[in-house]
PDB file of C-alpha atoms and ligand atoms in Angstrom:
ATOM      1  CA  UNK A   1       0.000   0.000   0.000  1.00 73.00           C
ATOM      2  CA  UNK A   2       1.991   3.480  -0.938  1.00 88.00           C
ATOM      3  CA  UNK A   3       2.544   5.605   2.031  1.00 93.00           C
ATOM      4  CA  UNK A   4       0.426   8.456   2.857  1.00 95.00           C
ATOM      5  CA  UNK A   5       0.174  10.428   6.063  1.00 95.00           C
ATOM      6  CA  UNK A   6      -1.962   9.333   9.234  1.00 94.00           C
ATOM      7  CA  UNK A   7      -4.432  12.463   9.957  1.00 95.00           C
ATOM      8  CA  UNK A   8      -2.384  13.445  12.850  1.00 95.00           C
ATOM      9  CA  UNK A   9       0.849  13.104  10.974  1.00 95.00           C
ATOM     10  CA  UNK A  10      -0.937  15.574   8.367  1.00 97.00           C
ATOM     11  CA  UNK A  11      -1.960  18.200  10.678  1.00 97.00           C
ATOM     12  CA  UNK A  12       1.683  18.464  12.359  1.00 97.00           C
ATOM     13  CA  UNK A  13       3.010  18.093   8.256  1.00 97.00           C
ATOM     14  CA  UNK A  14       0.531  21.559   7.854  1.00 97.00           C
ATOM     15  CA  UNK A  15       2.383  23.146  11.132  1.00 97.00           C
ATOM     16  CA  UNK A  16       5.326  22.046   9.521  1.00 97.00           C
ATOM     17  CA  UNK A  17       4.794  23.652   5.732  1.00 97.00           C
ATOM     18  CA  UNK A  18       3.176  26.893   7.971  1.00 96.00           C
ATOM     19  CA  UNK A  19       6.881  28.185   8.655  1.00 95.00           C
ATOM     20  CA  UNK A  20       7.919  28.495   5.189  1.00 94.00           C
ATOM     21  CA  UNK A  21       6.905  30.438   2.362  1.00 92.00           C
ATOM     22  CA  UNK A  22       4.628  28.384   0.110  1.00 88.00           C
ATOM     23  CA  UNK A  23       7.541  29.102  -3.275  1.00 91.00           C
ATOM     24  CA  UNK A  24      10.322  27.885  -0.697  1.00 93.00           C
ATOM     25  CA  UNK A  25       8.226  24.269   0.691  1.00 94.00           C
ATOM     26  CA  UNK A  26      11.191  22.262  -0.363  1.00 94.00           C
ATOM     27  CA  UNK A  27      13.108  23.690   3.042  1.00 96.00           C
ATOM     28  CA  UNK A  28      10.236  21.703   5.130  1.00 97.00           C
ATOM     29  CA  UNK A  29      12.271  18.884   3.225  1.00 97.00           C
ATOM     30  CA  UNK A  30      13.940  17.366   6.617  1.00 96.00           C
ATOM     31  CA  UNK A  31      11.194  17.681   8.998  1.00 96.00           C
ATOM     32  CA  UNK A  32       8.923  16.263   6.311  1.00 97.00           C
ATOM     33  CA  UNK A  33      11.372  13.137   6.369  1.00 97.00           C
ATOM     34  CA  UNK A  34      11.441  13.069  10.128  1.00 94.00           C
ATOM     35  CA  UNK A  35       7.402  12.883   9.689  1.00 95.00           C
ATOM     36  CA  UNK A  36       7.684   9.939   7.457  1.00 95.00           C
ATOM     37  CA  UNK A  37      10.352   8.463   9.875  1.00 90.00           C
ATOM     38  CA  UNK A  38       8.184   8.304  13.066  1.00 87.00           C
ATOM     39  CA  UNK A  39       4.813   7.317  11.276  1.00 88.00           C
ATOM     40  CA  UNK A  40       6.652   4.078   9.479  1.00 87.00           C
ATOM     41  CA  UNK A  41       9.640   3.569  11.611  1.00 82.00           C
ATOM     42  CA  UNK A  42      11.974   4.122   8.532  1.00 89.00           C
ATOM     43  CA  UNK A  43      12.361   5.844   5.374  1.00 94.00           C
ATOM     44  CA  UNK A  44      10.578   3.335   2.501  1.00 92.00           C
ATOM     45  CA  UNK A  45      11.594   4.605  -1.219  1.00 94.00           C
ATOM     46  CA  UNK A  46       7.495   4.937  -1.029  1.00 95.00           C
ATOM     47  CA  UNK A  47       7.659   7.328   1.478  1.00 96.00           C
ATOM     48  CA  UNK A  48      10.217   9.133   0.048  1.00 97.00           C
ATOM     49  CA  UNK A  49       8.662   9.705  -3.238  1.00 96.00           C
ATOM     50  CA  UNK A  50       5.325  10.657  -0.916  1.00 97.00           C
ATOM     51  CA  UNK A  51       7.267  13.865   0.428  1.00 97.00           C
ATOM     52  CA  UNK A  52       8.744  14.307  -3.216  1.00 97.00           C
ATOM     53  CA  UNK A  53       5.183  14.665  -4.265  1.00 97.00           C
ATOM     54  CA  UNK A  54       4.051  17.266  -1.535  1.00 97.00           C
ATOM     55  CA  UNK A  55       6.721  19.306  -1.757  1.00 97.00           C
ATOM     56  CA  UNK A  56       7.564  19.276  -5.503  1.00 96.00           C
ATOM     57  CA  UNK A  57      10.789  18.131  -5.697  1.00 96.00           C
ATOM     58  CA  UNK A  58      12.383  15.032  -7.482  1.00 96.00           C
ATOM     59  CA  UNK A  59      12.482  11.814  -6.195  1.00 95.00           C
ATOM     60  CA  UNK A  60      16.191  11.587  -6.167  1.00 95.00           C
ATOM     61  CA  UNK A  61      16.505  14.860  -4.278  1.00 96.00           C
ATOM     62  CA  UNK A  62      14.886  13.345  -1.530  1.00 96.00           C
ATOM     63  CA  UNK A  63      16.722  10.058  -1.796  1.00 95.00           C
ATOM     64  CA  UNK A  64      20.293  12.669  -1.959  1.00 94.00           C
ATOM     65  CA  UNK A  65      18.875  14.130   1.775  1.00 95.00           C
ATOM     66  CA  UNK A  66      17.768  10.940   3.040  1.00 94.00           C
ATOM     67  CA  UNK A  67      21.396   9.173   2.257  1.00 91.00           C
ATOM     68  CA  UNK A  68      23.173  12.300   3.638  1.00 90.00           C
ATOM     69  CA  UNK A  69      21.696  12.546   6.940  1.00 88.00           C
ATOM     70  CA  UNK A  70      22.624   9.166   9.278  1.00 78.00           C
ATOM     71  CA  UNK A  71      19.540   9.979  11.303  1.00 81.00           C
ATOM     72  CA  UNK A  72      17.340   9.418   8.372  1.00 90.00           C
ATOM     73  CA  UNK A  73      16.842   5.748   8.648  1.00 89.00           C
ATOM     74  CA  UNK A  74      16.739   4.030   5.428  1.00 89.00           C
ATOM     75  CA  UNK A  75      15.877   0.393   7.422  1.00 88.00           C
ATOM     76  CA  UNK A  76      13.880  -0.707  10.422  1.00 88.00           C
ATOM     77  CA  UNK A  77      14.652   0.069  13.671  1.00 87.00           C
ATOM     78  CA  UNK A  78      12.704  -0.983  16.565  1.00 88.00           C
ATOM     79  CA  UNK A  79      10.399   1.381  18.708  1.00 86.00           C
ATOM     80  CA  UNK A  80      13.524   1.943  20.903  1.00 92.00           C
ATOM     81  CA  UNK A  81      16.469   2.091  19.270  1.00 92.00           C
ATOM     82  CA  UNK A  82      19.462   1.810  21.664  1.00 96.00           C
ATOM     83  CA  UNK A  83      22.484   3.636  19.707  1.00 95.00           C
ATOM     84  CA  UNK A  84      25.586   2.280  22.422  1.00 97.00           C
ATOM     85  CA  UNK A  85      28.775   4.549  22.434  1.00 97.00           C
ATOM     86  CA  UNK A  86      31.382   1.679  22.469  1.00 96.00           C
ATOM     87  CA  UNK A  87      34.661   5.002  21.847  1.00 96.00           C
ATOM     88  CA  UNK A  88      37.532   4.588  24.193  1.00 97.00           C
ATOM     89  CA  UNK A  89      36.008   7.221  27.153  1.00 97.00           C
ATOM     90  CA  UNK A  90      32.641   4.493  26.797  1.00 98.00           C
ATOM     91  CA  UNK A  91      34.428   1.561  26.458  1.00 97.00           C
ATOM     92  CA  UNK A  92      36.675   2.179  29.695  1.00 97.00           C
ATOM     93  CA  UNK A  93      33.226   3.499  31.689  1.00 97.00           C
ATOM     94  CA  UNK A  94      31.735   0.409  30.774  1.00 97.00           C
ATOM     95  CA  UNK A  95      29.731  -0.001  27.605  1.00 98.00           C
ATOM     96  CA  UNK A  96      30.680  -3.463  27.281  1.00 97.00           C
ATOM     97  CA  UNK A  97      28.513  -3.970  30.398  1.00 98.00           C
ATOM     98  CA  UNK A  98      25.873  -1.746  28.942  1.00 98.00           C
ATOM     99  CA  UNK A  99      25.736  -4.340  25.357  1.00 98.00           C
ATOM    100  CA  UNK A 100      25.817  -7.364  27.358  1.00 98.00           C
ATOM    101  CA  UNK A 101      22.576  -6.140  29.458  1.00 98.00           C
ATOM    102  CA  UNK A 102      20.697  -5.620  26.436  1.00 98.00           C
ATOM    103  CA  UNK A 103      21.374  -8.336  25.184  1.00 98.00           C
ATOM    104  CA  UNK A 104      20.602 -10.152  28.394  1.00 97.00           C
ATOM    105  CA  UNK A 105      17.217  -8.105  29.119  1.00 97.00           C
ATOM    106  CA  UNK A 106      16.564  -7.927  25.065  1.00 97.00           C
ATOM    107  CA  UNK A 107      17.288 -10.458  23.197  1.00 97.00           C
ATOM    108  CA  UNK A 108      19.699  -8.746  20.797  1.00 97.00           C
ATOM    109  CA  UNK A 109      22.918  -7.358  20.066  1.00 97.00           C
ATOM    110  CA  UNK A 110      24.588  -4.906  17.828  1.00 96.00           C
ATOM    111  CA  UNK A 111      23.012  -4.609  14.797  1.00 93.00           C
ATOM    112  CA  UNK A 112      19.715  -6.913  15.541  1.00 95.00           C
ATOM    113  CA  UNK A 113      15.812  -6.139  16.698  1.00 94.00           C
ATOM    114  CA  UNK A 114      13.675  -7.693  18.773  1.00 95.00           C
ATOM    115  CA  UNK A 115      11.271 -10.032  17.558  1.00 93.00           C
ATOM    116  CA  UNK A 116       8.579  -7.812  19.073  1.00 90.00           C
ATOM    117  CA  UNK A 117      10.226  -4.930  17.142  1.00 88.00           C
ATOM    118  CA  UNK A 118      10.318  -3.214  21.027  1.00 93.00           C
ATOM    119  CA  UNK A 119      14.159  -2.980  20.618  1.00 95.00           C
ATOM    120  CA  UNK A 120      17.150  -2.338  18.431  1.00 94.00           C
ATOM    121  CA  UNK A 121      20.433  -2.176  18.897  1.00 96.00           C
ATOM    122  CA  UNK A 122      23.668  -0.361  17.101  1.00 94.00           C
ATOM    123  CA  UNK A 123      26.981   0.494  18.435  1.00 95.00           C
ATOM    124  CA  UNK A 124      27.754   4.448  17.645  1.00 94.00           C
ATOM    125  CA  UNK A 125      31.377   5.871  18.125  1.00 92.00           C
ATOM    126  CA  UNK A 126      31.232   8.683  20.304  1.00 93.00           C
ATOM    127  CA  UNK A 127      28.453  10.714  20.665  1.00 94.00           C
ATOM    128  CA  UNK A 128      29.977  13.683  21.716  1.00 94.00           C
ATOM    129  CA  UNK A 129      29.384  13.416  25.429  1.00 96.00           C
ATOM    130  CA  UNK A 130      32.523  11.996  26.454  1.00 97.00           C
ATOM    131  CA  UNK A 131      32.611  14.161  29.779  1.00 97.00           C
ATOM    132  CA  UNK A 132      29.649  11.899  31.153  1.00 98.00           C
ATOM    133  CA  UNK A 133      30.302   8.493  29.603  1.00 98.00           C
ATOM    134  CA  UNK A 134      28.910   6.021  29.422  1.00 98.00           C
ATOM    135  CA  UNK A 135      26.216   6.914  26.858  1.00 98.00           C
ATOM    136  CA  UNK A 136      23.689   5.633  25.495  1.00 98.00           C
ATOM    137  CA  UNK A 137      21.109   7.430  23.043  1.00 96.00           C
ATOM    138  CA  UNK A 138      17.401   5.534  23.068  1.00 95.00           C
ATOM    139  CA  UNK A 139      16.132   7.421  19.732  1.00 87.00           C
ATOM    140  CA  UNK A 140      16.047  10.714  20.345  1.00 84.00           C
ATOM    141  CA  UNK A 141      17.134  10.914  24.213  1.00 94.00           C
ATOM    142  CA  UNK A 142      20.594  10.875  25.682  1.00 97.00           C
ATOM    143  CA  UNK A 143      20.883   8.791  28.918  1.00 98.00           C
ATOM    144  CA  UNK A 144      24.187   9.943  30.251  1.00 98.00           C
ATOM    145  CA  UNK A 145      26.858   8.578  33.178  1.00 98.00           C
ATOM    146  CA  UNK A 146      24.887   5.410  32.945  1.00 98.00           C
ATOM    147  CA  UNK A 147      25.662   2.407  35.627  1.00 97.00           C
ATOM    148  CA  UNK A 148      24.599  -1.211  35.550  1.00 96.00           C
ATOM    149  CA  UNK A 149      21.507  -0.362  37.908  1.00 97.00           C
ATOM    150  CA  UNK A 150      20.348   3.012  36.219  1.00 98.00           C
ATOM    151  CA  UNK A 151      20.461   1.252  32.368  1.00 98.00           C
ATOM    152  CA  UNK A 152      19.086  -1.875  33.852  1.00 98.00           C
ATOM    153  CA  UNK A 153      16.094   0.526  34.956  1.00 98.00           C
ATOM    154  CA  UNK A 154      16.000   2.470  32.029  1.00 98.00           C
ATOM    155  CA  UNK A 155      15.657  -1.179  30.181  1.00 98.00           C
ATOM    156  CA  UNK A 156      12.559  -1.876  32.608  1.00 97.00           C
ATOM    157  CA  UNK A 157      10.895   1.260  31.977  1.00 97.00           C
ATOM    158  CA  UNK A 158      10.980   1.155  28.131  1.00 96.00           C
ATOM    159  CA  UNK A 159      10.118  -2.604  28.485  1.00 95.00           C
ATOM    160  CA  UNK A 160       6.476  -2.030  29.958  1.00 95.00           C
ATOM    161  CA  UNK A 161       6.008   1.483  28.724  1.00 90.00           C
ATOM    162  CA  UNK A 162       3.094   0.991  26.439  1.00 84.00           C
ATOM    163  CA  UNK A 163       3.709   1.774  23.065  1.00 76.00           C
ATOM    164  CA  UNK A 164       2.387   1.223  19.388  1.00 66.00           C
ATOM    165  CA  UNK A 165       4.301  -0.068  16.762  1.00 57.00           C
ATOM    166  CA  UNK A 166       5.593   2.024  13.738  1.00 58.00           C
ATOM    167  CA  UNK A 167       3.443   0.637  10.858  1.00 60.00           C
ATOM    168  CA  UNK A 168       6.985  -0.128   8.864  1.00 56.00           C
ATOM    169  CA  UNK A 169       8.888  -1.364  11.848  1.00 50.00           C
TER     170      UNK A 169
HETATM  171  S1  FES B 201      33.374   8.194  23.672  1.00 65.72           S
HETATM  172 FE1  FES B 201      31.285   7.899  24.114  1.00 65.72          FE
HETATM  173  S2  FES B 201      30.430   9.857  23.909  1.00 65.72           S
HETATM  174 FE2  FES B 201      32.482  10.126  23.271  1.00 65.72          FE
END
């Protein structure tokens, strides 16, 4: 079925288009991707030709932007994706620790999801928050100077936090 926005992904898509002039929509080009992004869990080529349709712009602009920015996912990801800093001030805080409790609480390790699609998992180097490593960034939220007990829960909390499933995920 070819992507379209949800209504509510619409009316936030308006907001979006409402801060730039109609002749300049293509700037709402990012934003519009991040729309796509959290509605389907991941950029489809679908999706991506959907936002090259509302904002008048080539399909292969779109796909230029999407492969340009790493936080445009271009795959599935899991509701909570768990991005691990495994860089030397990490590593000797203790993100080994950190990737063998998800994988003990999870189910998966680097580079895997959950078979509920709850979780996914990717090593990062150095997120540029070395000062209060460990670090780990679940989507779009940093959880800094994490320990065995506060990740184990953080893992607790995002396990029974009620959540729906990106329709792409
Ligand atoms: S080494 Fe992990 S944030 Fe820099």
């Amino acid at each position: 079925m070819p992507f379209e926005f949800s209504k509510e992904m619409e009316a936030r898509f308006a907001k979006v288009l409402e801060k730039y002039p109609a002749e300049h929509k293509k700037a709402a080009l990012i934003p519009a991707l991040y729309l796509v992004q959290e509605q389907h869990g991941y950029l489809t080529i679908d999706g991506m030709k959907y936002i090259a349709g509302r904002l008048d712009i080539s399909a292969s602009e779109v796909l230029n932007t999407a492969t340009f920015y790493t936080l445009l996912r271009k795959e599935p990801h899991g509701r909570f994706h768990l991005q691990v800093c495994t860089n030397v001030s990490c590593f000797l805080r203790g993100s080994d620790d950190l990737i063998r409790m998800i994988r003990d609480k999870c189910g998966i390790g680097p580079g895997e999801m959950s078979d509920d699609r709850r979780f996914s998992c990717e090593e990062v180097q150095c997120l540029a928050a070395c000062g209060t490593a460990p670090v780990v960034q679940v989507n779009w939220d940093y959880h800094e100077k994490l320990t065995t007990e506060s990740f184990s829960t953080l893992l607790e909390e995002l396990q029974s936090r009620e959540i729906s499933a990106p329709e792409g995920a």
